[in-house]
Tab-separated table of C-alpha atoms in Angstrom:
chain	number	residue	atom	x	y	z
A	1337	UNK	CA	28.116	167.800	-73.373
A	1338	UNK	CA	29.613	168.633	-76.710
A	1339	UNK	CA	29.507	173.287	-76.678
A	1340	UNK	CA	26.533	174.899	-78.924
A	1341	UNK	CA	27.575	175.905	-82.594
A	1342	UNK	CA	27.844	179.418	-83.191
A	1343	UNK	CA	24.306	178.933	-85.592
A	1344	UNK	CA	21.307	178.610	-83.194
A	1345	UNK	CA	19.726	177.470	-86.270
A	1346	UNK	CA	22.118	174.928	-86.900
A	1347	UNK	CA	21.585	173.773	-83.176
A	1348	UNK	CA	17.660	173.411	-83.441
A	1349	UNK	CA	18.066	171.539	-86.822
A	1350	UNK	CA	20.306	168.895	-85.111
A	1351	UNK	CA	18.365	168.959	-81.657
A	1352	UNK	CA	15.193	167.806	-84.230
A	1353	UNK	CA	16.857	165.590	-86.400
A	1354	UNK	CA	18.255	163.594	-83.062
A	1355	UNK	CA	14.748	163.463	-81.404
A	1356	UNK	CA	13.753	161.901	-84.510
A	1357	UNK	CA	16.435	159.931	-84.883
A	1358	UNK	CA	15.598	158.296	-81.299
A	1359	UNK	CA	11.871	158.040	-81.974
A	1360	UNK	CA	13.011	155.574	-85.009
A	1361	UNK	CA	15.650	154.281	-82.677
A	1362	UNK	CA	12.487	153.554	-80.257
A	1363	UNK	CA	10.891	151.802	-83.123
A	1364	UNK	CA	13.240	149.514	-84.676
A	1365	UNK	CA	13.589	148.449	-81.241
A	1366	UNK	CA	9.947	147.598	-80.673
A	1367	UNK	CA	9.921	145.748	-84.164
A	1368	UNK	CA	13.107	143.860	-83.028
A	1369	UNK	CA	11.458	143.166	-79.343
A	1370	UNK	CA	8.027	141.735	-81.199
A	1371	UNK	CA	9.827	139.592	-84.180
A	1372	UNK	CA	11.040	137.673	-81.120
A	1373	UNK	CA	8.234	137.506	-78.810
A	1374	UNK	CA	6.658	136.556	-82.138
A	1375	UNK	CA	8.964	133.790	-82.109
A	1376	UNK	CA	8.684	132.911	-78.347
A	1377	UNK	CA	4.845	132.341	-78.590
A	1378	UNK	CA	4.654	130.976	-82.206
A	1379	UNK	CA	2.521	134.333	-82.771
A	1380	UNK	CA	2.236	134.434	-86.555
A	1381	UNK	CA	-0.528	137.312	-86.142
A	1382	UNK	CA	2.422	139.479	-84.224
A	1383	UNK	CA	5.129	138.278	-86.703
A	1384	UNK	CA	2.992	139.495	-89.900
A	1385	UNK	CA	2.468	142.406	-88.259
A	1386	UNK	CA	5.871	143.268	-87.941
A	1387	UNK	CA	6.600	142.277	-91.308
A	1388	UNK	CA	3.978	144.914	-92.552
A	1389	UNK	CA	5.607	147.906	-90.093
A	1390	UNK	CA	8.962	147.155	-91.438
A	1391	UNK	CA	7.540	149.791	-94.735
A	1392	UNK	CA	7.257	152.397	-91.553
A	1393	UNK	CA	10.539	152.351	-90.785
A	1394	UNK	CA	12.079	152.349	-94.479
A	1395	UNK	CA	10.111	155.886	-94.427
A	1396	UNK	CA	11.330	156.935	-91.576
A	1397	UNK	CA	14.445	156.677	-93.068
A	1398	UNK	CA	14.230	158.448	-96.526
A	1399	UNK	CA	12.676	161.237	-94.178
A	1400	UNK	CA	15.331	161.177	-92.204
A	1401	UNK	CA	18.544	160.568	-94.870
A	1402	UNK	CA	16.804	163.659	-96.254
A	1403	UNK	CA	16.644	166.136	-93.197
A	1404	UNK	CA	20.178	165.239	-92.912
A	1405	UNK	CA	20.555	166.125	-96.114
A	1406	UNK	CA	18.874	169.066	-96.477
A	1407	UNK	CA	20.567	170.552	-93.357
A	1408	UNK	CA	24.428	169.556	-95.379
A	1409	UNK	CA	23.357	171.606	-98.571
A	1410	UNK	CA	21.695	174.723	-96.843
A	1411	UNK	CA	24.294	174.921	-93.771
A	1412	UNK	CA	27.198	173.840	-95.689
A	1413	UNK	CA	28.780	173.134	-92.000
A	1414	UNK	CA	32.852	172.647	-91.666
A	1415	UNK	CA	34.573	169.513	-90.970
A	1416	UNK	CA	33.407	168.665	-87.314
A	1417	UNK	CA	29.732	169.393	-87.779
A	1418	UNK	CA	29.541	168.124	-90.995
A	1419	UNK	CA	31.193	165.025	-89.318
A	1420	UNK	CA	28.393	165.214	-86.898
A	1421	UNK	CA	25.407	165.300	-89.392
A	1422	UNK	CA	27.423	162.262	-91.243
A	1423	UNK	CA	27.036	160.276	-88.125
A	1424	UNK	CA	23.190	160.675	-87.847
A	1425	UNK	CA	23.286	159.660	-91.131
A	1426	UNK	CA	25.645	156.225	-90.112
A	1427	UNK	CA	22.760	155.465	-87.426
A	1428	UNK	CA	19.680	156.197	-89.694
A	1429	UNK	CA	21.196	153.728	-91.680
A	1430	UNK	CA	21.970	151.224	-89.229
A	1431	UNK	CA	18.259	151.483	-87.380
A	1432	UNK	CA	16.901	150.766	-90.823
A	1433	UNK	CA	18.863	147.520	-91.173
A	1434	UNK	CA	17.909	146.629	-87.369
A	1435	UNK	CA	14.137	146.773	-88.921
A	1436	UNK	CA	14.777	144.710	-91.757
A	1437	UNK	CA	16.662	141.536	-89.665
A	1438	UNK	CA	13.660	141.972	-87.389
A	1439	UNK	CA	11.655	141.740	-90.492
A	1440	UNK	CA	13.236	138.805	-91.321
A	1441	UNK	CA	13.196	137.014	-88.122
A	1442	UNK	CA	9.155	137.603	-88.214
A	1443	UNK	CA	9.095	136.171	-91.790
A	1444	UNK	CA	11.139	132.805	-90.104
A	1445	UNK	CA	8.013	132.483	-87.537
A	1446	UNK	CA	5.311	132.510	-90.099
A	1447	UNK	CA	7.113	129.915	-91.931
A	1448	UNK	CA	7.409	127.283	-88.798
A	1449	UNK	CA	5.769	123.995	-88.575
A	1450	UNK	CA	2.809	123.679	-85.958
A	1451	UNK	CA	5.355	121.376	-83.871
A	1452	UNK	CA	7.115	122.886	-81.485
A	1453	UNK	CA	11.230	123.557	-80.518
A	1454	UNK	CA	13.134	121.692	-76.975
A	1455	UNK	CA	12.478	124.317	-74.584
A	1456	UNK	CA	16.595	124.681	-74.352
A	1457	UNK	CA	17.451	125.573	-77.508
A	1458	UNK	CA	14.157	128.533	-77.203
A	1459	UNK	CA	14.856	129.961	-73.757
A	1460	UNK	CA	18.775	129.986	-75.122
A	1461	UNK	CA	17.573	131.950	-77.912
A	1462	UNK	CA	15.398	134.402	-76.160
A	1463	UNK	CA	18.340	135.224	-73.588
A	1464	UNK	CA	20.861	135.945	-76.227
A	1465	UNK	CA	18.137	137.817	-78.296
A	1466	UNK	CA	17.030	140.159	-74.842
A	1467	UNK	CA	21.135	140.941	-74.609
A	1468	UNK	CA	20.845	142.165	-78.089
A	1469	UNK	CA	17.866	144.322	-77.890
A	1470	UNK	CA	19.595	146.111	-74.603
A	1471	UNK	CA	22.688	146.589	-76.941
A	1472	UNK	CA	20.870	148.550	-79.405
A	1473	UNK	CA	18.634	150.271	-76.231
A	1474	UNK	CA	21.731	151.445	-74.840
A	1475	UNK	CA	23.696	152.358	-77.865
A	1476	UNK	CA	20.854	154.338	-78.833
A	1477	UNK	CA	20.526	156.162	-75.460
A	1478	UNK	CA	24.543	156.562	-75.736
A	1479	UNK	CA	23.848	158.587	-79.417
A	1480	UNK	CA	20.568	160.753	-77.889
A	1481	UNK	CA	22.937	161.617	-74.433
A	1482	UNK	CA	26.258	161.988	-75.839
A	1483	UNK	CA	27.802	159.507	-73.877
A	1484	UNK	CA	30.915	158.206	-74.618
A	1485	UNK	CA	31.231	155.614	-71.974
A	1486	UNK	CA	28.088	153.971	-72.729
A	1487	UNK	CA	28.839	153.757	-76.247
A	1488	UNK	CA	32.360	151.904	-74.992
A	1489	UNK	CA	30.401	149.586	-73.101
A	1490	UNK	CA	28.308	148.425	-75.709
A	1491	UNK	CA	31.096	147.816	-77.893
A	1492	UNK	CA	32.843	145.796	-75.406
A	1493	UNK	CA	29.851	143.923	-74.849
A	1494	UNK	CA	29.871	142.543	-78.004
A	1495	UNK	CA	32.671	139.825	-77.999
A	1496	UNK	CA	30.587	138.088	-75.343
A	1497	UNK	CA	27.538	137.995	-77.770
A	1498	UNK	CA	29.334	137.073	-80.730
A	1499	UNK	CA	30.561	134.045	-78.281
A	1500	UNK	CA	27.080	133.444	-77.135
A	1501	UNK	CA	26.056	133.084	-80.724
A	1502	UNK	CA	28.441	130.844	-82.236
A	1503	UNK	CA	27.627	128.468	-78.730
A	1504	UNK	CA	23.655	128.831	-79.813
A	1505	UNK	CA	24.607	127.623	-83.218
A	1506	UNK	CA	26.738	124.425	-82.408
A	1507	UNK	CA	24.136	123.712	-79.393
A	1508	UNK	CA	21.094	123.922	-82.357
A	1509	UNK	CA	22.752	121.690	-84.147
A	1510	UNK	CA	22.839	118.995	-82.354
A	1511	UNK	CA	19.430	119.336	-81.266
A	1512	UNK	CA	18.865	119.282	-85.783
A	1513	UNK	CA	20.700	115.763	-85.754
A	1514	UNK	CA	18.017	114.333	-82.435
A	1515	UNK	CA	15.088	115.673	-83.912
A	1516	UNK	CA	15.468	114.984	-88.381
A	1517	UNK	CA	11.745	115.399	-88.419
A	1518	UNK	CA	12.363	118.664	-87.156
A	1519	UNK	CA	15.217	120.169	-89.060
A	1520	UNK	CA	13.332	122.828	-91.408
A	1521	UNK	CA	12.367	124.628	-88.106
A	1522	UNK	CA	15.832	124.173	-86.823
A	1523	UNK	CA	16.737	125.493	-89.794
A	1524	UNK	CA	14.427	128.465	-89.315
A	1525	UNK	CA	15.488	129.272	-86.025
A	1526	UNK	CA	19.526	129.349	-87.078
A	1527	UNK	CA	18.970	131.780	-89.299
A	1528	UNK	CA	16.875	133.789	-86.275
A	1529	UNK	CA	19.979	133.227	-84.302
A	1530	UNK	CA	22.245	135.237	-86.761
A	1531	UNK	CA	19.670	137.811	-87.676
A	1532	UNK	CA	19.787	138.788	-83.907
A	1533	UNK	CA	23.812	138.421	-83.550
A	1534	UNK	CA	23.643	140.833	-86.806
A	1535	UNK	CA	21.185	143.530	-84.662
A	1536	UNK	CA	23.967	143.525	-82.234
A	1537	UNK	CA	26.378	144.264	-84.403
A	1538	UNK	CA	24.176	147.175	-85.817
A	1539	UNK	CA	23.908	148.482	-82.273
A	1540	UNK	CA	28.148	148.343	-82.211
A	1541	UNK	CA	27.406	150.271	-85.219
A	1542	UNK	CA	25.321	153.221	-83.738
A	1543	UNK	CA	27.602	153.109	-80.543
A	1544	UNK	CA	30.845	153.817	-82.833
A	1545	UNK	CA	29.202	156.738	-84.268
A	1546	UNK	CA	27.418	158.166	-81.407
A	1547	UNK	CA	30.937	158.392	-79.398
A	1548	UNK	CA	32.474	160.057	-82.350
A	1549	UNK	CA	29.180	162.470	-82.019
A	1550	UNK	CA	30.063	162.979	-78.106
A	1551	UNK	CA	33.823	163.084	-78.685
A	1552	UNK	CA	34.718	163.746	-81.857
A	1553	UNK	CA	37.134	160.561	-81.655
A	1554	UNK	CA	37.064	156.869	-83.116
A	1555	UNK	CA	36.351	154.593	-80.160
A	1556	UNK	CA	39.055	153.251	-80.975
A	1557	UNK	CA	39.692	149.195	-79.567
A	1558	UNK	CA	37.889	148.240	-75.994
A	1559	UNK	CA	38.749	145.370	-73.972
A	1560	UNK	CA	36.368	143.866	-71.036
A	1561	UNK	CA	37.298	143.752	-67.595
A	1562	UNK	CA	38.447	139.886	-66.216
């Protein structure tokens, strides 16, 4: 655990502005978890309201860019704690764009066909889409806990995703050229596909900045175990 600041004050400010900063971690994550079940069940009730809860989350934000802020100008803090502020303000940033490719993915779903996808090219999806949602779980949880090693992980992780979505891609289109009557919803669903390999890199994102929050370092390059 990173040692207290010499300002209590200073303390309680960031101990507030990181509990909120993991209830709209919490969030985004629920939006992202929906905008795919959305997808899953061909919910367009779900999806819209996602789409109308992404305005939540672009508050939570400005409130949040501004406590961070506001705690800059009145604490004027030196170079490591303002460093520290800067990377609440990295993450804010980052959970806001994890709410917006969720909105997106729940704008795909309410513009689908009634038909329906091959149950491979779905279940693929959904797999790679869970993987992402635990990225941005755990890099989250690796910003509110100050841990370093769980912030590695989830960058290492993410070489196997980016993998996992360039394989979804080529495997959805060939399903596009065996189903032509179906290739606006193909179509549809790529673009899901990347919005989710985007969320994961958002989640590298937070995990960057919360190690430099828990060690004051870069992460600096991670390679997975063989």
């Amino acid at each position: 655990m990173a040692p207290a600041h010499t300002d209590r004050h200073f303390d309680e400010q960031l101990d507030r502005l990181t509990s909120s900063i993991g209830a709209m971690g919490d969030f985004a994550i629920s939006q992202f978890s929906d905008a795919v079940r959305s997808l899953m069940d061909r919910d367009a009730e779900l999806a819209s309201r996602v789409v109308d809860q992404d305005r939540m989350i672009d508050a939570l934000r400005r409130d949040l860019s501004a406590s961070a802020a506001l705690v800059i100008v009145k604490r004027q803090p030196l170079a490591s704690d303002l460093d520290e502020v800067l990377a609440d303000l990295r993450i804010v940033e980052d959970l806001e764009r994890v709410g917006d490719l969720s909105k997106n993915i729940a704008r795909r779903v309410r513009s689908l066909s009634a038909g329906t996808f091959p149950a491979e090219g779905l279940t693929d999806f959904d797999a790679m889409s869970q993987r992402c949602i635990a990225q941005v779980r755990n890099a989250v949880e690796a910003f509110l806990h100050r841990n370093a090693g769980m912030a590695r992980d989830v960058k290492m992780l993410d070489d196997a995703i980016d993998r996992e979505h360039h394989g979804l891609v080529d495997q959805i289109v060939v399903l596009m050229g065996k189903s032509r009557a179906d290739v606006a919803d193909f179509v549809h669903l790529l673009f899901c596909v990347k919005n989710a390999e985007r969320i994961a890199d958002h989640a590298v994102n937070i995990a960057e900045a919360a190690h430099l929050k828990a060690t004051g370092k870069p992460i600096g390059p991670v390679t997975a175990l063989g």
